[in-house]
Tab-separated table of C-alpha atoms in Angstrom:
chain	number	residue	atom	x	y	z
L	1	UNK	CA	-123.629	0.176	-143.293
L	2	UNK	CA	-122.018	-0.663	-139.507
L	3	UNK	CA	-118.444	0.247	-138.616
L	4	UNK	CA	-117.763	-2.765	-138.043
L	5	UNK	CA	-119.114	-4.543	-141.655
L	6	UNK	CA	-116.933	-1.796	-142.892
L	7	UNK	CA	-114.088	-2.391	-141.046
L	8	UNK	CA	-113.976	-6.299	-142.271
L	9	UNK	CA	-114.640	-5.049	-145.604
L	10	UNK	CA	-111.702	-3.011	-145.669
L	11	UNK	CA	-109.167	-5.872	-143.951
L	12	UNK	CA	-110.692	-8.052	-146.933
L	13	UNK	CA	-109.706	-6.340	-149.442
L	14	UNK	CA	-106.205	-5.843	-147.668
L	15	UNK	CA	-105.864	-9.627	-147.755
L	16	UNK	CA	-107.338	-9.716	-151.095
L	17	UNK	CA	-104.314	-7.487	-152.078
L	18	UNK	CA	-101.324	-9.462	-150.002
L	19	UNK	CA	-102.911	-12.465	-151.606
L	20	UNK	CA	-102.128	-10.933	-154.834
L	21	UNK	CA	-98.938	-9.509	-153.670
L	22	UNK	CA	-97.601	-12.864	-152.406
L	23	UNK	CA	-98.515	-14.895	-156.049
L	24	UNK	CA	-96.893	-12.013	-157.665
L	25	UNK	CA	-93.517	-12.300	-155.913
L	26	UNK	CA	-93.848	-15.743	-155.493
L	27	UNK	CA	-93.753	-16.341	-159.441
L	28	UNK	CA	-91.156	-13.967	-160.276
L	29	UNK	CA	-88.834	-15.609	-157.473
L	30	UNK	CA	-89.898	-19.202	-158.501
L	31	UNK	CA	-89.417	-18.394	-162.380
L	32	UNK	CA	-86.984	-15.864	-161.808
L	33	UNK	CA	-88.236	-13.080	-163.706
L	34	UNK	CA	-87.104	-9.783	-163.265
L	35	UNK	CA	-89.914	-7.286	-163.711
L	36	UNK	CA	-90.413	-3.115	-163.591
L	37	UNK	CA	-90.887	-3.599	-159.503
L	38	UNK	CA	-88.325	-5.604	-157.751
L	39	UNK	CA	-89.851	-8.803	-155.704
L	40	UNK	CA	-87.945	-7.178	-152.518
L	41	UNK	CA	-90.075	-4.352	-152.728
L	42	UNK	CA	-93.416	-5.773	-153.147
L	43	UNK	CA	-92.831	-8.125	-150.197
L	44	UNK	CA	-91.873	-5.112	-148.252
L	45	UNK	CA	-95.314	-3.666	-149.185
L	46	UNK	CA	-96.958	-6.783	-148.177
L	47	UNK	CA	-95.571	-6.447	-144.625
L	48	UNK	CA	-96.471	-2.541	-144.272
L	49	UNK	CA	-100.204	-4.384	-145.341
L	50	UNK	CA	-100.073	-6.518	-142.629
L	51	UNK	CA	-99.225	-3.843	-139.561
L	52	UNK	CA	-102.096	-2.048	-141.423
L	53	UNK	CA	-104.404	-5.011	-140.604
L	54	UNK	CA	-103.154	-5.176	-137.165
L	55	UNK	CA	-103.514	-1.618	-136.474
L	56	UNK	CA	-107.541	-1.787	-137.601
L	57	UNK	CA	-108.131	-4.063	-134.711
L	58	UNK	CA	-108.205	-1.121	-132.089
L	59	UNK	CA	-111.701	-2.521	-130.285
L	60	UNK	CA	-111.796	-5.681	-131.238
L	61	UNK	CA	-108.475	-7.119	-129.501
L	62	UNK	CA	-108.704	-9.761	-127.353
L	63	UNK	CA	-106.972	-7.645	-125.046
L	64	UNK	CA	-105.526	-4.280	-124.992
L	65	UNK	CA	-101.765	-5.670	-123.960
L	66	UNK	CA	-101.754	-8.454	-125.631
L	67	UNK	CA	-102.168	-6.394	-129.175
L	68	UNK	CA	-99.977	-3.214	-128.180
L	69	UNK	CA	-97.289	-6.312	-127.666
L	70	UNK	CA	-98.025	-7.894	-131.198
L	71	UNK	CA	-98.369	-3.928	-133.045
L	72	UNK	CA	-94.785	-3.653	-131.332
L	73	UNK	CA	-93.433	-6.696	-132.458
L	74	UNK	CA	-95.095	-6.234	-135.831
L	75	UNK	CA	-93.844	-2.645	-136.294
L	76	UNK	CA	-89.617	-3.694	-135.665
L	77	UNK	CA	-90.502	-6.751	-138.080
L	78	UNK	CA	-91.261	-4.014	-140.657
L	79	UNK	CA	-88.259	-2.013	-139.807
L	80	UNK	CA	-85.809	-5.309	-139.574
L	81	UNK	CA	-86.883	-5.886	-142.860
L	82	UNK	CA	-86.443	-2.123	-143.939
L	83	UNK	CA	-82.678	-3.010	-143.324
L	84	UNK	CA	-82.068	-6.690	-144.549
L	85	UNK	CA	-84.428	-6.568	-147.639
L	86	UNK	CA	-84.847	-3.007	-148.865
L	87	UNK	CA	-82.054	-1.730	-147.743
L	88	UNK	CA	-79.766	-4.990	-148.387
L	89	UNK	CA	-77.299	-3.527	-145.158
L	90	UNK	CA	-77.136	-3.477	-141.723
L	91	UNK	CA	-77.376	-7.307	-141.005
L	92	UNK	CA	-76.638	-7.158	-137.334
L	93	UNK	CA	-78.774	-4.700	-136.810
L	94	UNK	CA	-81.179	-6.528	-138.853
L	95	UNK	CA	-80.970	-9.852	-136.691
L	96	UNK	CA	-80.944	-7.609	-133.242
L	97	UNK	CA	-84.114	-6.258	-134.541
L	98	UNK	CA	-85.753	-9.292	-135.124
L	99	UNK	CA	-84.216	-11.133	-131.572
L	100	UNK	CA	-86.602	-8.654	-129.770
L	101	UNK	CA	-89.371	-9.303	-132.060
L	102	UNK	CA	-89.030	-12.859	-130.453
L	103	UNK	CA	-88.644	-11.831	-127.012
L	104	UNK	CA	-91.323	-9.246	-127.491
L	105	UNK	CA	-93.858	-12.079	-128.722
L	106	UNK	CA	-92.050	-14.895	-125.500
L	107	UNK	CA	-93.460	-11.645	-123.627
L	108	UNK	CA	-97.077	-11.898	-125.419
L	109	UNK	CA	-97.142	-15.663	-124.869
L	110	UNK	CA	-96.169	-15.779	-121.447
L	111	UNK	CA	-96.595	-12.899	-119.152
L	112	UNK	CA	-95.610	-14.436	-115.995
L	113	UNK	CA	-92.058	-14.412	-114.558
L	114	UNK	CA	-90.858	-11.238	-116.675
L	115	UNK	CA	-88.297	-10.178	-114.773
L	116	UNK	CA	-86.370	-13.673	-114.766
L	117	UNK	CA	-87.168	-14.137	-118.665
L	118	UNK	CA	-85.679	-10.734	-119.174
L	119	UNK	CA	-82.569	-11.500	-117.189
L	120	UNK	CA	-82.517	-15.113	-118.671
L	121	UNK	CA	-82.199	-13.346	-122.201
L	122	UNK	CA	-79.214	-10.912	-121.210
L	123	UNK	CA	-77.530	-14.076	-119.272
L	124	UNK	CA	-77.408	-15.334	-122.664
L	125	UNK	CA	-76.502	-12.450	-125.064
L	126	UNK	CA	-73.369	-11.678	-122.120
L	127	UNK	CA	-72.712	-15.234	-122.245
L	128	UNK	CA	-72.397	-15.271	-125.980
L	129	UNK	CA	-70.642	-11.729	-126.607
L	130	UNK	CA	-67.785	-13.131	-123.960
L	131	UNK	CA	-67.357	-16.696	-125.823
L	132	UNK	CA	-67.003	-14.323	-129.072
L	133	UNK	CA	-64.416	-12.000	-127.601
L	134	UNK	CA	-62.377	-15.506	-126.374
L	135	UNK	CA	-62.750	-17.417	-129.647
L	136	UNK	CA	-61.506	-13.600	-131.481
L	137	UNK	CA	-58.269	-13.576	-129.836
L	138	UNK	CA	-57.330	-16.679	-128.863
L	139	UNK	CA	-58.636	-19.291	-130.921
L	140	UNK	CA	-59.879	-17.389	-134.479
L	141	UNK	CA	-61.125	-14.652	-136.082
L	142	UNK	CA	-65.039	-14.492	-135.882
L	143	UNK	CA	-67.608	-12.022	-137.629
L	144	UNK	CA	-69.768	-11.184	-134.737
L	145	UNK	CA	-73.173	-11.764	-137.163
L	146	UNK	CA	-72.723	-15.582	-135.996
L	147	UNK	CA	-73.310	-14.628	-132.517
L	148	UNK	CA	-76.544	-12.477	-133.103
L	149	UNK	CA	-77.431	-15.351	-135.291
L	150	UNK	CA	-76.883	-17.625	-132.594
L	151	UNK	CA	-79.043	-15.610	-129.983
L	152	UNK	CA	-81.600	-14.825	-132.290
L	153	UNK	CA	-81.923	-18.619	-132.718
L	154	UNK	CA	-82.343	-18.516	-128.916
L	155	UNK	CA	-84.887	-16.127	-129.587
L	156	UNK	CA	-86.908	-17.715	-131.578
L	157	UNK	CA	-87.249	-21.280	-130.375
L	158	UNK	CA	-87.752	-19.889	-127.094
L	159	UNK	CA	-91.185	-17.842	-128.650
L	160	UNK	CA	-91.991	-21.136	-130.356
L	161	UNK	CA	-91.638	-23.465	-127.527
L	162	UNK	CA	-93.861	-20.739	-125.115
L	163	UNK	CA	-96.429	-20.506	-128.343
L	164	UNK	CA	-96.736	-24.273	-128.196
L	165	UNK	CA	-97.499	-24.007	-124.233
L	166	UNK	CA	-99.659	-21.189	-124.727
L	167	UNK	CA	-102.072	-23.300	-127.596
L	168	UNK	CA	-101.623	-27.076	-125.278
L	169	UNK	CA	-102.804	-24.884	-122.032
L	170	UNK	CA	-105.614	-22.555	-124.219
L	171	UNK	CA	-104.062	-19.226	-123.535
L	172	UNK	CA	-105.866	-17.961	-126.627
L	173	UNK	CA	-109.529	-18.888	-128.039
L	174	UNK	CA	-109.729	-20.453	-130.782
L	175	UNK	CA	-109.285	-19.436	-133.609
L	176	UNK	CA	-106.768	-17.455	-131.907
L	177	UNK	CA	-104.673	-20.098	-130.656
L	178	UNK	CA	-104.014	-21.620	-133.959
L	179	UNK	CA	-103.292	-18.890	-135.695
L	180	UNK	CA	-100.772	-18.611	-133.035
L	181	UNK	CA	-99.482	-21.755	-132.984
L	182	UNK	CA	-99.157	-21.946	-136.878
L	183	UNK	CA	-97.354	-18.657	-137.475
L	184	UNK	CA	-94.798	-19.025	-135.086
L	185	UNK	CA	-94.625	-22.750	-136.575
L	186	UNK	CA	-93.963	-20.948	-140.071
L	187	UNK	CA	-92.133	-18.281	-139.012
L	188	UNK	CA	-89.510	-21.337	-137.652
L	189	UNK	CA	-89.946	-23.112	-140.961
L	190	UNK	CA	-88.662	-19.389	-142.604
L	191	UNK	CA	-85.722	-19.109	-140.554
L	192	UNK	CA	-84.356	-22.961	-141.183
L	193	UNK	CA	-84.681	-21.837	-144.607
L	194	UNK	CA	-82.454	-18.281	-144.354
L	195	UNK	CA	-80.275	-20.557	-142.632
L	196	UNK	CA	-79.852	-23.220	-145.266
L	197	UNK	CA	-79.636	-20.110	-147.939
L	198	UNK	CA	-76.566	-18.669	-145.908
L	199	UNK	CA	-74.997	-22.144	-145.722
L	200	UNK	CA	-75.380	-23.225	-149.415
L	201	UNK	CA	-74.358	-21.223	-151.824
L	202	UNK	CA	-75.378	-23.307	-154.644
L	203	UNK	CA	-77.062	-26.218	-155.422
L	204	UNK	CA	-80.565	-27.835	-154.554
L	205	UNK	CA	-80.965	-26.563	-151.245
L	206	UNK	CA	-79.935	-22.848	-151.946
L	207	UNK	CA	-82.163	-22.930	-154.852
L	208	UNK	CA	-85.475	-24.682	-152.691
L	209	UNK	CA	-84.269	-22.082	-149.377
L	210	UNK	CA	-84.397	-19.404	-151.080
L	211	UNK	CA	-87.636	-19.453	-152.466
L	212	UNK	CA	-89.325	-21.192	-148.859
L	213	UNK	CA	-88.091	-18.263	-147.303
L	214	UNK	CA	-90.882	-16.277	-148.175
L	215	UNK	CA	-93.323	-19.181	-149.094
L	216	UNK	CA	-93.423	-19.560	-144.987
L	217	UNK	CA	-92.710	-15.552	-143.939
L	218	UNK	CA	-95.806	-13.775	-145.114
L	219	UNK	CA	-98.425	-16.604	-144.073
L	220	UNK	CA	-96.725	-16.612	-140.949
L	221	UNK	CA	-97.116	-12.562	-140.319
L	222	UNK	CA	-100.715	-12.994	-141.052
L	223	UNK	CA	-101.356	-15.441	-138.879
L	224	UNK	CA	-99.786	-13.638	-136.202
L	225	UNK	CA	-101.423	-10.444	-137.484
L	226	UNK	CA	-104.539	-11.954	-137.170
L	227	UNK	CA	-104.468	-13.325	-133.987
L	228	UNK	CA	-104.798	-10.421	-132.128
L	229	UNK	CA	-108.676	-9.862	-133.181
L	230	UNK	CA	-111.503	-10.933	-131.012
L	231	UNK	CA	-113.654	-13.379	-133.223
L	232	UNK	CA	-116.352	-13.674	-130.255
């Protein structure tokens, strides 16, 4: 048998197994039920799954950079959630963590003009931190979470809008370009739903965010897992 049957042998029966993982946690979130394993943890074993994925592709990247920039971005997704889900502390940290995840996938997107996206991300984390210390003393008391929240969200559409111009100008192959496309796509559809579980704390919507959280996280990490592989 080939290396490389083996090899897709071996990242099917990884997917086989986050497949498994995600109904699993899926059920007992939907349902409620509280099990011997907590639903945290086995999503947090589904993500250390999916870096393992990534970090089989080795050879068969479609480029060297752009995967060492997705295994990066990847790897502090697995150590933001280390902090927000296993760990339950840390939340700024948390959010920091994932802001460069963003910037570090803007960076895989679109490699062109670095320097001025780099300095048009610190522009706006200055310009934020000094509208926080205003609003703190002379307007009200703010917990400085809303701020990385509010950069992160900067983040984020930013690395959606350049994976949208990356798929319309075929940056990517195909099916490269989807996969792309639709992760970040989910990964957006996840964070409108952390949002709407922070904002309601009961009710409909806390009850239908807090389940899509996930429903749209580990499809989207995937995807983007995925997408660094060479299907030619």
């Amino acid at each position: 048998m080939s290396k490389a049957i083996q090899k897709r042998r071996i990242i099917g029966i990884l997917l086989l197994f986050i497949v498994i993982l995600y109904i699993w946690f899926m059920y007992m979130d939907i349902f409620d039920i509280h099990g011997f394993i907590s639903t945290d943890r086995l999503k947090f074993l589904s993500m250390i799954l999916i870096l393992i994925i990534s970090l089989f592709t080795r050879k068969d990247a479609l480029s060297y950079k752009d995967l060492h920039l997705l295994q990066v971005g990847l790897f502090i997704t697995l150590i933001a959630d280390l902090f927000l889900l296993i760990l339950d502390s840390h939340y700024i940290l948390g959010i920091f963590l994932f802001s460069i995840v963003q910037i570090i996938y803007s960076f895989r997107y679109e490699l062109r003009n670095l320097k001025l996206t780099i300095r048009n991300f610190i522009v706006i984390f200055l310009s934020l931190s000094i509208v926080y210390f205003i609003v703190n003393k002379l307007v009200i008391e703010l917990d400085f979470i809303w701020i990385m929240g509010m950069f992160y969200a900067f983040c984020l559409l930013n690395s959606v809008a350049k994976a949208f111009k990356a798929y319309r100008y075929k940056i990517y192959p195909k099916p490269n370009r989807h996969m792309v496309l639709i992760g970040m796509i989910l990964f957006l559809l996840c964070d409108i739903s952390v949002a709407m579980y922070n904002i309601f704390s009961e009710g409909l919507l806390y009850s239908i965010s807090s389940i899509a959280m996930w429903l749209f996280y580990l499809p989207s990490q995937v995807l983007l897992a995925l997408s660094g592989y060479n299907y030619e």
